[in-house]
XYZ file of N, CA and C in Angstrom:
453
model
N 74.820 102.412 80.516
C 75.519 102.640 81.747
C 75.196 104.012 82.321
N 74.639 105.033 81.288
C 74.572 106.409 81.705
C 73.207 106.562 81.744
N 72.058 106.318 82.312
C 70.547 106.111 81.933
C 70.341 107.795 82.529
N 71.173 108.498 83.503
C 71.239 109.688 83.762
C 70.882 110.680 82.781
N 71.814 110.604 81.674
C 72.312 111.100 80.220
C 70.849 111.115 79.732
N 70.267 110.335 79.432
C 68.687 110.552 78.266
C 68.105 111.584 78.770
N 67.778 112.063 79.658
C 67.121 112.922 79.449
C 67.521 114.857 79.580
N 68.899 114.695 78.891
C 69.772 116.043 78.593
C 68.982 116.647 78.001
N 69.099 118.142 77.933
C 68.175 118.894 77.001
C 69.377 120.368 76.727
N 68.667 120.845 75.467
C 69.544 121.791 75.180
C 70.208 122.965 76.138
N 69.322 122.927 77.221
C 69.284 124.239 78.167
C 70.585 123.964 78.997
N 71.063 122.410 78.725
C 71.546 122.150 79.799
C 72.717 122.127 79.206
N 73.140 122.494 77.996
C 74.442 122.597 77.237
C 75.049 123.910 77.142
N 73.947 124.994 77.376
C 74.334 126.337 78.082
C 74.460 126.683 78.931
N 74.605 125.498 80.299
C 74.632 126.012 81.568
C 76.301 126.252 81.852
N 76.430 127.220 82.454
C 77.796 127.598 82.843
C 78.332 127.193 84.032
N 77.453 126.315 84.583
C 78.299 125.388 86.109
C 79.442 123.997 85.349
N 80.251 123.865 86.512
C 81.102 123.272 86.246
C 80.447 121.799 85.519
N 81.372 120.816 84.893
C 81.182 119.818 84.361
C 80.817 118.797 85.578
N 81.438 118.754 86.642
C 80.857 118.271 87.702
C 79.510 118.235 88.705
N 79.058 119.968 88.480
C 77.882 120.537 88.592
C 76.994 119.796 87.867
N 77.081 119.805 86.818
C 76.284 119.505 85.580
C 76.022 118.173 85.383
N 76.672 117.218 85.751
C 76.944 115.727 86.385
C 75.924 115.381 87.401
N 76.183 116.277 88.170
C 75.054 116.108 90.019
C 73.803 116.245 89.316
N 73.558 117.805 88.568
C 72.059 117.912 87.770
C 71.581 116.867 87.046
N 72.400 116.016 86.347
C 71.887 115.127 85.223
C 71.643 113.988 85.860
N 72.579 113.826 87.253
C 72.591 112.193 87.980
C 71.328 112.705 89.200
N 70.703 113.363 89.228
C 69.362 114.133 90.087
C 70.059 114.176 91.570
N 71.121 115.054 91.618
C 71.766 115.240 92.855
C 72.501 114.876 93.994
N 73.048 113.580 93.095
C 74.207 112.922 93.887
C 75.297 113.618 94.387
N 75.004 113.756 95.855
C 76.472 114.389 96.601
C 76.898 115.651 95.737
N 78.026 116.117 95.578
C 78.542 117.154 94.988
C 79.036 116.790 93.432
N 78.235 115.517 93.197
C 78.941 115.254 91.522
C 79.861 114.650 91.209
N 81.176 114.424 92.817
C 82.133 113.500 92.166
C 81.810 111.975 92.247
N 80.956 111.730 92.834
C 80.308 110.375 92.788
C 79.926 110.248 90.668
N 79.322 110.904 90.257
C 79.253 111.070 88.982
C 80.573 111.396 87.984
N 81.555 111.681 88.750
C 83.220 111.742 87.745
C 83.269 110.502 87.944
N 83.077 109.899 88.857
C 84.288 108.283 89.420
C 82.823 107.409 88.827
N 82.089 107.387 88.445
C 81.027 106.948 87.708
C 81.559 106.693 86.173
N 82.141 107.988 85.525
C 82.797 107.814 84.270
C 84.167 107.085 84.462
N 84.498 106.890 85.499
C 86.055 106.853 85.673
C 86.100 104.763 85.518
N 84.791 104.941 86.118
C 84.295 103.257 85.793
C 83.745 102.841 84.966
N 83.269 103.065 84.364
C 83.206 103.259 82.703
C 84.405 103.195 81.803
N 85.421 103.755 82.179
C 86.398 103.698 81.542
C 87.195 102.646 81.536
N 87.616 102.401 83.156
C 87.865 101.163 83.815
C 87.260 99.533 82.810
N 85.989 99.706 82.612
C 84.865 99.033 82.385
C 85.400 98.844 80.881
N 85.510 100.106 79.955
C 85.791 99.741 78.537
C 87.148 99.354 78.672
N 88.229 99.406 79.157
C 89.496 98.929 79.374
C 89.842 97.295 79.714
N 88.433 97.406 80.147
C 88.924 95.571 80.556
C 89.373 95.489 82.074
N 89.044 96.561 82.725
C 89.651 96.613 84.027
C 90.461 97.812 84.233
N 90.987 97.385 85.684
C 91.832 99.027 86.138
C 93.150 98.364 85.631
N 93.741 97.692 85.422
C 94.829 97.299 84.592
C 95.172 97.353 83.242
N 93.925 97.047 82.606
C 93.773 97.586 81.227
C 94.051 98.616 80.565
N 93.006 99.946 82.066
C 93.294 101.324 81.954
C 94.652 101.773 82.292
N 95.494 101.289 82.917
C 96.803 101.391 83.441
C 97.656 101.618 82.142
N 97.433 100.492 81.754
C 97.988 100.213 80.383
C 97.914 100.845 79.237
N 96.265 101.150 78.665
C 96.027 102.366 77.899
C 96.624 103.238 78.435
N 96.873 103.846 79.569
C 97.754 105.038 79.864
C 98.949 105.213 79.866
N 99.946 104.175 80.213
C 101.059 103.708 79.703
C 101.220 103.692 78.268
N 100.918 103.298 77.312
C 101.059 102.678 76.137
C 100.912 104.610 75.504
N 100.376 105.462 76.258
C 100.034 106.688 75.375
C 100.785 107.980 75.893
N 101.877 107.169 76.506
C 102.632 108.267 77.328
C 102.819 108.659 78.410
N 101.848 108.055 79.547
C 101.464 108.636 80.698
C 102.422 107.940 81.605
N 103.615 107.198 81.272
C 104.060 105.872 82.315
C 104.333 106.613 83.665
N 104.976 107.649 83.334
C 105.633 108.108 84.603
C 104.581 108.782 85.468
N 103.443 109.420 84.997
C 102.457 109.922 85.856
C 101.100 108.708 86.463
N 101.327 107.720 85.879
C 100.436 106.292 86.179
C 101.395 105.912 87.240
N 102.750 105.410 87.301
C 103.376 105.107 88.251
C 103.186 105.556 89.394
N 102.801 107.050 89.478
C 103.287 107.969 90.419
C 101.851 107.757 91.443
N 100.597 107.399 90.697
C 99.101 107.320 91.102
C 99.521 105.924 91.775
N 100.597 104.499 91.153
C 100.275 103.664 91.871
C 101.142 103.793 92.929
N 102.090 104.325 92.877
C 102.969 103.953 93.852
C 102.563 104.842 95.014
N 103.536 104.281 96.801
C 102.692 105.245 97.573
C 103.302 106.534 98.396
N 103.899 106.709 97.188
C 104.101 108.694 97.173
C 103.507 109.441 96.466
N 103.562 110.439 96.163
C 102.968 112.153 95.583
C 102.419 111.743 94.305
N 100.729 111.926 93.937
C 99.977 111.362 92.748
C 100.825 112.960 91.804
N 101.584 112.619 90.786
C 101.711 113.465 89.317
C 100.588 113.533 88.739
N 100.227 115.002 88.953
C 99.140 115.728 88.133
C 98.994 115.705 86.622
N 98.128 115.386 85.979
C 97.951 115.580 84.540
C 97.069 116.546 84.061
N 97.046 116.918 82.703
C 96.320 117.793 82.379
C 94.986 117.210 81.348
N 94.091 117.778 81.053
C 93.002 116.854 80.289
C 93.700 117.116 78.915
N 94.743 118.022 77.762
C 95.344 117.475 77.154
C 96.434 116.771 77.307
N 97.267 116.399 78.161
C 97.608 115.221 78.269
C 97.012 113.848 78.331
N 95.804 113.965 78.886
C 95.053 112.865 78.702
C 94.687 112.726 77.417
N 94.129 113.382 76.537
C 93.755 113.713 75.295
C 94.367 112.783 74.658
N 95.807 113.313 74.850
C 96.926 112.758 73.838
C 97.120 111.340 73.982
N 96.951 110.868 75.240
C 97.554 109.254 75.404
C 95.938 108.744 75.104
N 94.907 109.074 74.879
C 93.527 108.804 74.714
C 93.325 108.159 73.074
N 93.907 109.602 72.593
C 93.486 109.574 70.800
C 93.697 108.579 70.169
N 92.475 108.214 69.373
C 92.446 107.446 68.617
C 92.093 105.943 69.288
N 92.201 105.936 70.526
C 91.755 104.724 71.112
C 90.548 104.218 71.513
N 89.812 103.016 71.601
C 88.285 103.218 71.979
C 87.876 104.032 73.109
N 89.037 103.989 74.073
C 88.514 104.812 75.809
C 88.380 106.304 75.203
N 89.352 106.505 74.067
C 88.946 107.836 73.337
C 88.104 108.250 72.829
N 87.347 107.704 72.019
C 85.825 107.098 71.886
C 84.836 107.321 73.295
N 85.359 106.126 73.719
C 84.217 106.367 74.615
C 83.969 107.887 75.564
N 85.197 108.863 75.760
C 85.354 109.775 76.163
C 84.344 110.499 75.484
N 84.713 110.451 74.161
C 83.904 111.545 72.961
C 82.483 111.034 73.419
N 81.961 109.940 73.302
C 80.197 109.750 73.793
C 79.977 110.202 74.944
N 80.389 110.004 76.098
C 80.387 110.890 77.526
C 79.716 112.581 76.671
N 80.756 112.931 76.189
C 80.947 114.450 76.026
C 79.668 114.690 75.089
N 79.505 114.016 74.101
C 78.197 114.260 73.194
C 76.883 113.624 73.939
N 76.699 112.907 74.888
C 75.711 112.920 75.433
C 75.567 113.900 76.817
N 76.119 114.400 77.304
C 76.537 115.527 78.131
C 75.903 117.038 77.652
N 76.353 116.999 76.217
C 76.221 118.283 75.582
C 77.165 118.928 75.719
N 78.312 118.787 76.098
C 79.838 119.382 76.564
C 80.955 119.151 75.336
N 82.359 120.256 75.220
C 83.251 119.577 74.755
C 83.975 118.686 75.134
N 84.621 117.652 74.373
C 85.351 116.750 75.285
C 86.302 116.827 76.078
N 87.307 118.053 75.643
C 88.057 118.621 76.494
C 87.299 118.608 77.872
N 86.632 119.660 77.969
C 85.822 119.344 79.403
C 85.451 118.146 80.392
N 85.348 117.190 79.101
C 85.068 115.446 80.138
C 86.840 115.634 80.428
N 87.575 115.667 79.722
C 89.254 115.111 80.184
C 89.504 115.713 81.090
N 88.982 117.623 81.000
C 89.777 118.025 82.141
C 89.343 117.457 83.356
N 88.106 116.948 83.673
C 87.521 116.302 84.871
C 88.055 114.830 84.882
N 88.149 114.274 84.019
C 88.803 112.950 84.053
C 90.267 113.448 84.893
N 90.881 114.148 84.407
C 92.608 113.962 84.702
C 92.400 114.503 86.163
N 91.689 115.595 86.498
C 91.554 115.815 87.809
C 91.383 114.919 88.783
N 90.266 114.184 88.468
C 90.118 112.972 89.355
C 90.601 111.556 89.276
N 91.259 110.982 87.862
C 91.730 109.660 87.842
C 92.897 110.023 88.834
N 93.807 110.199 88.616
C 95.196 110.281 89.852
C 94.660 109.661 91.203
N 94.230 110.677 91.890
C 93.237 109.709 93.191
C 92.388 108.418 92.941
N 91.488 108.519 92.001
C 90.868 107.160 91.785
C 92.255 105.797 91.326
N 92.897 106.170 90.245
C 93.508 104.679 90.794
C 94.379 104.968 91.704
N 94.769 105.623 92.575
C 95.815 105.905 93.792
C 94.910 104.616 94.756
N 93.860 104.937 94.653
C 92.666 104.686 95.761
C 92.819 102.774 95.352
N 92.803 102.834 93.719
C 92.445 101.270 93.407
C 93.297 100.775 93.892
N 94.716 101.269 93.983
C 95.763 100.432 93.881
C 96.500 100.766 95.462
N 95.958 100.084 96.668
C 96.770 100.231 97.795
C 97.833 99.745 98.117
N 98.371 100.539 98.663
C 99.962 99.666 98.759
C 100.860 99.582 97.878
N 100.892 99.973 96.911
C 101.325 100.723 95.189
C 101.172 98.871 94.282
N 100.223 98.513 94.755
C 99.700 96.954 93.974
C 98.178 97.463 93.396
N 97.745 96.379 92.596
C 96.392 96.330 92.046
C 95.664 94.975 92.984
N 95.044 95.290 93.755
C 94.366 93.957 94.860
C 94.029 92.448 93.858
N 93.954 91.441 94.448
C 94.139 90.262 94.018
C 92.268 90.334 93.308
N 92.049 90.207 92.354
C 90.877 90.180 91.781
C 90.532 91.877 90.685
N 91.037 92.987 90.955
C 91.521 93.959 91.125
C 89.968 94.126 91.624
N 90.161 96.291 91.538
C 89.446 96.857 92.127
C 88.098 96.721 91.065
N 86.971 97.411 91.958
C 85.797 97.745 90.859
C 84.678 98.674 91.180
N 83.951 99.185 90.761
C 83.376 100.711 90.861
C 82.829 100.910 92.291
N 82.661 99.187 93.045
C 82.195 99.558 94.519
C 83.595 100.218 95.319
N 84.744 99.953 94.477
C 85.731 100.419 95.520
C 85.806 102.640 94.823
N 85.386 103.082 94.037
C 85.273 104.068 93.418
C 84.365 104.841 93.933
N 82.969 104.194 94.867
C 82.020 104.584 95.668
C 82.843 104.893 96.980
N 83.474 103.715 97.641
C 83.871 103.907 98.906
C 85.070 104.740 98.991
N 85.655 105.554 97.463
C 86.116 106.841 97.180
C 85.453 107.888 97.562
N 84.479 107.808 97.071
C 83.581 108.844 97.204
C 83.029 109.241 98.570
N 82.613 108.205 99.015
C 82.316 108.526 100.378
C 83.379 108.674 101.690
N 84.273 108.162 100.807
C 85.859 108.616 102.213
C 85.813 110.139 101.654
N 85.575 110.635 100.428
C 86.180 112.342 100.180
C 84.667 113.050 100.230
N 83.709 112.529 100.790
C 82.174 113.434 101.570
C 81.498 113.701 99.931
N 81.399 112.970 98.851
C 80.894 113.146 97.639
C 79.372 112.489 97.673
């Protein structure tokens, strides 16, 4: 899913631009990189079984009240990438987080803190109308994220 990723090199595990930066470099300059967060964010989606799945992994790990807050259609509740951490651990999306981060060359902390930054809006975005659309959403609706926020 990440064909971007192969060709990481050590130089690029010392670079001091953001994790998003470093995203645009590896994806050969997509927009400003968040096209490459909401890339992982579907991936995640993807290992979840869907954006409901992921709903659920996030629910099930603590997050109910800040998942609610993304679907419903008032004020997205901010998370932190250890909060994400925590409702993550031990689960495969936790897993799959950790491969992101080791093929990256990054700590994983670093994938979460970019995850938590941007999931809130991404499923805000999946879920209009504080529903999940009849079929639900899927990474073309994560693009037409991207390009409503100039990514």
């Amino acid at each position: 899913m990440f064909p971007m990723l192969a060709g990481a090199c050590p130089a690029q595990r010392e670079n001091t631009m953001s994790l998003l930066d470093n995203l645009t470099n590896l994806a050969g300059g997509q927009g400003a990189g968040g096209s490459s967060a909401l890339e992982i964010i579907g991936g995640l989606i993807n290992h979840a079984g869907g954006v409901q799945g992921l709903i659920n992994a996030l629910q099930r790990g603590g997050l109910g009240s800040a998942v609610e807050s993304w679907i419903s259609t008032g004020t997205n509740q901010a998370i932190s990438g250890g909060q994400l951490s925590q409702a993550l651990n031990g689960t495969p999306l936790g897993a799959h987080v950790n491969e992101i981060a080791q093929k990256l060359g990054v700590d994983p902390n670093q994938v979460l803190g970019q995850l938590a930054q941007h999931l809130p809006q991404a499923i805000d975005h999946l879920t209009p109308n504080g529903q999940l659309p009849a079929g639900e959403a899927d990474l073309s609706a994560l693009q037409s994220l991207a390009a409503k926020l100039g990514l």
